[in-house]
Tab-separated table of C-alpha atoms in Angstrom:
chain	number	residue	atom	x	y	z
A	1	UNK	CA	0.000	0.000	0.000
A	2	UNK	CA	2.889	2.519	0.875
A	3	UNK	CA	4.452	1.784	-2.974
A	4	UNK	CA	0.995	2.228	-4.295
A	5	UNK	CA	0.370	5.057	-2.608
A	6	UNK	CA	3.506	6.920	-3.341
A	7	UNK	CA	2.905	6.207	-6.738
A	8	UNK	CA	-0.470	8.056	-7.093
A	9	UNK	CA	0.666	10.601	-4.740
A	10	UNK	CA	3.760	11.063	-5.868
A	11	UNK	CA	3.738	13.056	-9.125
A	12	UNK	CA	0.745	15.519	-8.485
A	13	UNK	CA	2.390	16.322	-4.619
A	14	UNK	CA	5.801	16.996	-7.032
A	15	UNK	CA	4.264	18.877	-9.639
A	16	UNK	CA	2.246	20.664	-7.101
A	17	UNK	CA	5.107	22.140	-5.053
A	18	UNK	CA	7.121	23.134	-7.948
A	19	UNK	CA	3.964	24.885	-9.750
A	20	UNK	CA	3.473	26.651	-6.206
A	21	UNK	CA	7.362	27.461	-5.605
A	22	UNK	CA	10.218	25.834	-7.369
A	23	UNK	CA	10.736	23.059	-8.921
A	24	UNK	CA	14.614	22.976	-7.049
A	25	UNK	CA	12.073	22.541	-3.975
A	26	UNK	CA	10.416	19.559	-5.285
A	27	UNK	CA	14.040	18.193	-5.918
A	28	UNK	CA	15.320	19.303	-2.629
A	29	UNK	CA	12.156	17.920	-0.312
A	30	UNK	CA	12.352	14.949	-2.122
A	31	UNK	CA	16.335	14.878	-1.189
A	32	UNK	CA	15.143	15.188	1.769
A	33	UNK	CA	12.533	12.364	2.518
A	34	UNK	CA	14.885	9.716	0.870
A	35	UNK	CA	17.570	10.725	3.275
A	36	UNK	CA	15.340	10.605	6.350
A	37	UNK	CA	13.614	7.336	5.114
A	38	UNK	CA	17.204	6.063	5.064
A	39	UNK	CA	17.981	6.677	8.176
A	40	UNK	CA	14.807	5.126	9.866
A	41	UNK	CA	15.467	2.138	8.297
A	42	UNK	CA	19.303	1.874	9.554
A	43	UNK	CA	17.862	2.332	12.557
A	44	UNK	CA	14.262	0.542	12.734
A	45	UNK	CA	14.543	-2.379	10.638
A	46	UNK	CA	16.655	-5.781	11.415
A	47	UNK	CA	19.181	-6.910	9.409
A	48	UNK	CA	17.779	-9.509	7.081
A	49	UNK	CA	19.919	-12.856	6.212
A	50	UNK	CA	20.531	-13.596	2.086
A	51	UNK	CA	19.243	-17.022	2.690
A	52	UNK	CA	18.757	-17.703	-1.093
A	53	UNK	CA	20.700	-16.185	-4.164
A	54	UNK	CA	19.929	-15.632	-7.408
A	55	UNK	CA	21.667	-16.157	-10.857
A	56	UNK	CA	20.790	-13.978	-14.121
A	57	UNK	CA	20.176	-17.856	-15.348
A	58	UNK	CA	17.410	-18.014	-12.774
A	59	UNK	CA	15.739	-14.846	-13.721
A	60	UNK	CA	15.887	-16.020	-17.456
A	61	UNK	CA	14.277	-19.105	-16.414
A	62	UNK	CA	11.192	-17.908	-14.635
A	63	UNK	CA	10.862	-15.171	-17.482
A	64	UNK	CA	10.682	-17.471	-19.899
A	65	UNK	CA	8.001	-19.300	-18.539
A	66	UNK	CA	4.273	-18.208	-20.429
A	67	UNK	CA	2.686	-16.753	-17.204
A	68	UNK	CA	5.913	-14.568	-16.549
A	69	UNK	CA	5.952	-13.468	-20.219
A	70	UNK	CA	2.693	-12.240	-20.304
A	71	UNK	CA	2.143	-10.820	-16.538
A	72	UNK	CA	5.642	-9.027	-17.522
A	73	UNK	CA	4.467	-7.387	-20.791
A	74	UNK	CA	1.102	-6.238	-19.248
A	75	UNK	CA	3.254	-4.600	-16.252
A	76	UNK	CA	5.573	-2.284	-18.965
A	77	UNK	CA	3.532	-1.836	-21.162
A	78	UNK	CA	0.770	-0.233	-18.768
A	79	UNK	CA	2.770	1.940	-16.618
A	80	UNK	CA	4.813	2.846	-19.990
A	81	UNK	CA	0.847	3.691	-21.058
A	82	UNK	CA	0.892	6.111	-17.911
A	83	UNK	CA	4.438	7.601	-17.388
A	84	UNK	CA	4.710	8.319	-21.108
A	85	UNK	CA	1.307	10.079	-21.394
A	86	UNK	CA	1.476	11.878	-17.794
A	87	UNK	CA	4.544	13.952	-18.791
A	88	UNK	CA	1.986	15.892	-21.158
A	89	UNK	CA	-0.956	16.085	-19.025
A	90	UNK	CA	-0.429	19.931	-17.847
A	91	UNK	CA	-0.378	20.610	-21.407
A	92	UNK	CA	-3.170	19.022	-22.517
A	93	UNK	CA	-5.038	21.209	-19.512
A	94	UNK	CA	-3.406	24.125	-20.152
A	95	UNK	CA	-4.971	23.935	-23.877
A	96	UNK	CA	-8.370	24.256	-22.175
A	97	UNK	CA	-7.866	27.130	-20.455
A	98	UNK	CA	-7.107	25.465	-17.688
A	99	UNK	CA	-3.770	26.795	-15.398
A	100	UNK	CA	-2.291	28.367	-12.345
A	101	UNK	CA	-4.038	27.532	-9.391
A	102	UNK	CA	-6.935	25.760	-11.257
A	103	UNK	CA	-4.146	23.464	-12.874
A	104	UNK	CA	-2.210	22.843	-9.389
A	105	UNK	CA	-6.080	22.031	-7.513
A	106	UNK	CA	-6.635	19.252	-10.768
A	107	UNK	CA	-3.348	17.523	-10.479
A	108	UNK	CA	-3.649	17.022	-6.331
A	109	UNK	CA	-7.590	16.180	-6.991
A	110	UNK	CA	-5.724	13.613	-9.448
A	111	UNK	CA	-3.818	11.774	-6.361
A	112	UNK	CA	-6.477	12.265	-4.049
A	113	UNK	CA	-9.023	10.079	-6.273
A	114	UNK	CA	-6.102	7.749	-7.286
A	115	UNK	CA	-5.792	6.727	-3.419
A	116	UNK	CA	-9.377	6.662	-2.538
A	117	UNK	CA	-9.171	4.121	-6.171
A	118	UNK	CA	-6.802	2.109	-4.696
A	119	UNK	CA	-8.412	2.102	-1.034
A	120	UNK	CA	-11.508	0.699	-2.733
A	121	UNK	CA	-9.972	-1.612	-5.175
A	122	UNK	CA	-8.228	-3.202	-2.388
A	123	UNK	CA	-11.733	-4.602	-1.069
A	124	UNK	CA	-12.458	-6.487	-4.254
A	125	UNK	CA	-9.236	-7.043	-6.135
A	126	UNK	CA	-8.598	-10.346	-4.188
A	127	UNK	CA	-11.975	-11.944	-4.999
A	128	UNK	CA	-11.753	-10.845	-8.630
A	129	UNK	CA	-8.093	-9.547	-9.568
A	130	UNK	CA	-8.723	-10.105	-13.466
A	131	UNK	CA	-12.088	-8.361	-13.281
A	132	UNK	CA	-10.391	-5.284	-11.630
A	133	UNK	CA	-7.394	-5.547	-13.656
A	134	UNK	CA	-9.162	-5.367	-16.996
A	135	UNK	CA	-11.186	-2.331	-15.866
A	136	UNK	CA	-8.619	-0.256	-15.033
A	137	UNK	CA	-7.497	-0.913	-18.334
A	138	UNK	CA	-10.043	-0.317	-20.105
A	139	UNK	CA	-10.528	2.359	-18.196
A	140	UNK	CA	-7.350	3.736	-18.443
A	141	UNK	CA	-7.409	3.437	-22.329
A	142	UNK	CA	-10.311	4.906	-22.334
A	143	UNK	CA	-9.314	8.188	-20.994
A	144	UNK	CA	-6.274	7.931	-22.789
A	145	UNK	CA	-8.236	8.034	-25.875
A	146	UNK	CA	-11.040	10.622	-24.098
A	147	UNK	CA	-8.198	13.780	-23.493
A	148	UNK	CA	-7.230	14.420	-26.880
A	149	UNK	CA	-10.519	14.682	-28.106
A	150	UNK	CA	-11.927	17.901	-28.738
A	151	UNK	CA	-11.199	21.164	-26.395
A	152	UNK	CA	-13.635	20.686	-24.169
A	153	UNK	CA	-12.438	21.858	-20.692
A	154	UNK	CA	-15.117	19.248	-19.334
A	155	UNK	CA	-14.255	16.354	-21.454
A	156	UNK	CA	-11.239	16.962	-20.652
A	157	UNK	CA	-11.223	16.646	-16.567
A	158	UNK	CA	-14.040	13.657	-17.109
A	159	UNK	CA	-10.875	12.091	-18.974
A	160	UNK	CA	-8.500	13.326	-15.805
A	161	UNK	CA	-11.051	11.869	-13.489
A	162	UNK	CA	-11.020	8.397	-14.889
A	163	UNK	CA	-7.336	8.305	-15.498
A	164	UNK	CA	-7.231	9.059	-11.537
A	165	UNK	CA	-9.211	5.698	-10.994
A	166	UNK	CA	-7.508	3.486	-13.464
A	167	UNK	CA	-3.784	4.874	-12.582
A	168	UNK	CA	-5.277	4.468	-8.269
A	169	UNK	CA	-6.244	0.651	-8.727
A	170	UNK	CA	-4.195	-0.581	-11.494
A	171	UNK	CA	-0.769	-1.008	-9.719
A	172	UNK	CA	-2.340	-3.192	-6.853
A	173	UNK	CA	-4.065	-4.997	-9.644
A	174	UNK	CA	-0.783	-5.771	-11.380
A	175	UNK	CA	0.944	-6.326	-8.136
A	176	UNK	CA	-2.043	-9.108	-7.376
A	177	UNK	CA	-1.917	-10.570	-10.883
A	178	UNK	CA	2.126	-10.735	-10.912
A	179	UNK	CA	1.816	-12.772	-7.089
A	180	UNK	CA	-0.117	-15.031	-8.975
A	181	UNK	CA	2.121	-16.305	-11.566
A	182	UNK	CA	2.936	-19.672	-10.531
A	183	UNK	CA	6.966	-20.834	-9.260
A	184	UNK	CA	8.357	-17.514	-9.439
A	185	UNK	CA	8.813	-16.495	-5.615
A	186	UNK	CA	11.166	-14.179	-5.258
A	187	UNK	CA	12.368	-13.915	-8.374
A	188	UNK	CA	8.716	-13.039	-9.693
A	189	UNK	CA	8.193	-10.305	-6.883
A	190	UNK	CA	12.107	-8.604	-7.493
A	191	UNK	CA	11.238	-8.463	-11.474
A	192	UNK	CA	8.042	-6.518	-10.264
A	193	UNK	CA	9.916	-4.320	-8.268
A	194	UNK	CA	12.373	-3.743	-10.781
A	195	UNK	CA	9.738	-2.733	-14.061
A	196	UNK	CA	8.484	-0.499	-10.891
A	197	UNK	CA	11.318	1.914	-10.426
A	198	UNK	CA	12.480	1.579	-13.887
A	199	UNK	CA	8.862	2.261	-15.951
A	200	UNK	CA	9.558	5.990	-15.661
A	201	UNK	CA	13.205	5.765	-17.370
A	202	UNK	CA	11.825	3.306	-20.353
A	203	UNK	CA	8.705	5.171	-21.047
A	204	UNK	CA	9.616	9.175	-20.890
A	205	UNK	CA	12.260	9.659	-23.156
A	206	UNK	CA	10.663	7.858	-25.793
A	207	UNK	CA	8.480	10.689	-26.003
């Protein structure tokens, strides 16, 4: 949940602070909370034994296996969907008419509905994870598809607004699916981790 939750917070707290002061501030805060995140868990956590290794041959292995292939793909290639498109989002507002403080109040109304997404999805993604993670899909194409169209202002933030539930339940969707790829273990739940902190770097420049 904290992952998650960073993740749908993350970018509209960052874009909201530098829109509001700097963006050097957005750097510097973020500096910051990494540093004293650090710390706490020097301090806090226990060290934890390497038990098990693993090989590069052991990560090819699992990946080659049809369940890894495909929960893999669906993992890029949706947060690649998000990242890549997100980067333009204050523009495709700003077209509208709609900037300064009315752009800043959309973007934080954008991780505020994202969380309360994933707080809900959460009570029904275990029962039915591929029902919940083919509607934030969908639902997440089809807003994708929904923003470009026209000039509305209003079709516009009805876009925003479903993005904001897609983008706040599909992670723990994907995170749900991945666990349930079968004889991966660790393995399965590093690569996860990994297409995680790396989405950003193999989506955005490609734009």
């Amino acid at each position: 949940a904290g992952v998650t939750g960073a993740m749908v917070l993350g970018l509209p707290l960052g874009s909201y602070i530098a829109s509001t002061a700097s963006w050097r501030y957005a750097f510097g805060l973020s500096a910051a909370l990494g540093f004293a995140v650090l710390v706490l868990q020097a301090v806090a956590l226990p060290p934890i034994r390497v038990t098990t290794r693993f090989g590069v041959r052991d990560y090819l292995t699992f990946i080659r296996s049809p369940g890894a292939k495909a929960s893999l793909t669906i993992i890029l290639l949706g947060h690649a969907a998000h990242f890549g498109t997100y980067t333009f989002l204050s523009l495709a507002l700003d077209e509208v008419g709609i900037q300064g403080s009315m752009l800043t109040s959309v973007l934080v109304g954008f991780g505020v509905v994202g969380f309360a997404a994933n707080y809900f999805t959460a009570k029904y993604v275990a029962s039915s994870t591929f029902g919940c993670l083919l509607a934030m899909q969908l639902l997440l194409a089809a807003a994708l598809i929904c923003i470009p169209l026209g000039e509305n202002p209003w079709l516009r933030l009805a876009g925003v607004a479903a993005w904001a539930v897609a983008w706040g339940g599909l992670p723990l969707s994907l995170n749900i699916w991945n666990r349930a790829v079968g004889g991966g273990g660790a393995r399965r739940d590093q690569l996860f981790s990994f297409l995680l902190r790396k989405r950003p770097s193999l989506s955005d420049p490609a734009w």
